[in-house]
Coordinates of C-alpha atoms in Angstrom, one line a residue:
M851 CA 20.2 184.8 209.5
P852 CA 23.5 183.4 210.7
S853 CA 26.7 184.4 209.0
F854 CA 29.3 181.7 208.0
R855 CA 32.6 181.7 206.2
V856 CA 34.6 179.1 204.4
T857 CA 38.4 179.5 204.4
V858 CA 40.4 177.4 201.9
A859 CA 44.1 177.1 201.5
I860 CA 45.1 177.6 197.8
G861 CA 48.1 176.1 196.1
A862 CA 49.2 176.0 192.5
L863 CA 46.7 177.0 189.8
R864 CA 45.6 174.5 187.2
P865 CA 47.0 175.0 183.7
G866 CA 45.3 177.9 181.9
V867 CA 43.7 179.4 185.0
R868 CA 44.3 183.1 185.7
P869 CA 45.0 184.1 189.3
D870 CA 42.3 186.7 189.2
A871 CA 39.6 184.1 188.2
V872 CA 39.8 182.0 191.4
L873 CA 38.1 184.4 194.0
P874 CA 35.2 185.3 191.8
A875 CA 34.6 181.7 191.0
A876 CA 34.6 180.8 194.7
A877 CA 32.1 183.6 195.4
D878 CA 29.9 182.6 192.4
A879 CA 29.9 179.0 193.7
A880 CA 28.6 180.0 197.1
A881 CA 26.1 182.3 195.4
D882 CA 24.7 179.3 193.6
L883 CA 23.3 178.3 197.0
T884 CA 23.0 181.3 199.2
V885 CA 23.7 185.0 199.7
V886 CA 27.4 186.0 199.6
E887 CA 28.3 188.8 202.0
A888 CA 32.0 189.2 201.2
S889 CA 35.1 187.4 199.8
S890 CA 38.8 187.9 200.0
V891 CA 42.2 186.4 199.5
D892 CA 44.9 186.7 202.2
V893 CA 48.4 185.4 202.6
V894 CA 49.0 183.8 206.0
R895 CA 52.3 182.3 206.9
R896 CA 53.3 182.3 203.2
E897 CA 50.1 180.4 202.2
A898 CA 47.3 181.9 200.1
R899 CA 43.9 181.6 201.8
L900 CA 40.6 182.4 200.1
T901 CA 37.6 183.3 202.3
V902 CA 34.0 183.6 201.3
R903 CA 31.5 184.9 203.9
Y904 CA 27.8 183.9 203.4
T905 CA 24.5 183.3 205.1
A906 CA 22.8 180.0 205.9
D907 CA 20.0 178.9 208.1
T908 CA 21.8 175.9 209.7
V909 CA 25.3 174.6 210.2
D910 CA 24.5 171.7 207.8
E911 CA 23.5 174.1 205.1
A912 CA 26.6 176.1 205.7
I913 CA 28.8 173.0 205.3
A914 CA 27.0 172.1 202.1
V915 CA 27.8 175.6 200.7
A916 CA 31.4 175.3 201.8
E917 CA 31.7 171.9 200.1
H918 CA 30.3 173.2 196.9
T919 CA 32.7 176.2 197.0
V920 CA 35.7 174.1 197.8
E921 CA 34.8 171.7 194.9
R922 CA 34.6 174.6 192.5
V923 CA 37.9 176.1 193.7
G924 CA 39.5 172.6 193.4
S925 CA 38.7 172.7 189.7
L926 CA 40.8 175.8 189.3
A927 CA 43.6 175.3 191.8
Q928 CA 45.1 172.9 194.3
T929 CA 43.3 173.1 197.6
G930 CA 44.5 172.4 201.0
A931 CA 42.8 172.5 204.4
W932 CA 39.5 174.2 204.6
A933 CA 37.3 175.2 207.5
V934 CA 33.8 176.6 208.1
T935 CA 33.2 179.1 210.9
E936 CA 30.1 180.7 212.2
R937 CA 29.8 184.3 213.6
V938 CA 28.1 184.3 217.0
G939 CA 28.1 187.8 218.6
G940 CA 31.4 189.3 217.7
R941 CA 33.4 186.0 217.5
W942 CA 33.9 183.2 215.0
F943 CA 33.5 179.6 216.0
R944 CA 34.6 176.6 214.0
R945 CA 31.8 174.4 212.7
A946 CA 33.7 172.1 210.3

């Protein structure tokens, strides 16, 4: 089954949200719809970025999982740009 990942830029947290709650909520949101393979938070160019890696049968399904995940994260924190990439061989290709 193809492997995808959604990467979301994260800004300020909503009032009352703990920083350590955002990544598990994102992974749980993706897990509502598919199998989650991994999740992480990184800082790139002084910007927090959350990544959730998961499986999906098609690009359309992968985008639906990403949208659901971004929506959940948006309820906890400000979100910026997000992208969906698919692993093909040893490389990641942008799909949305």
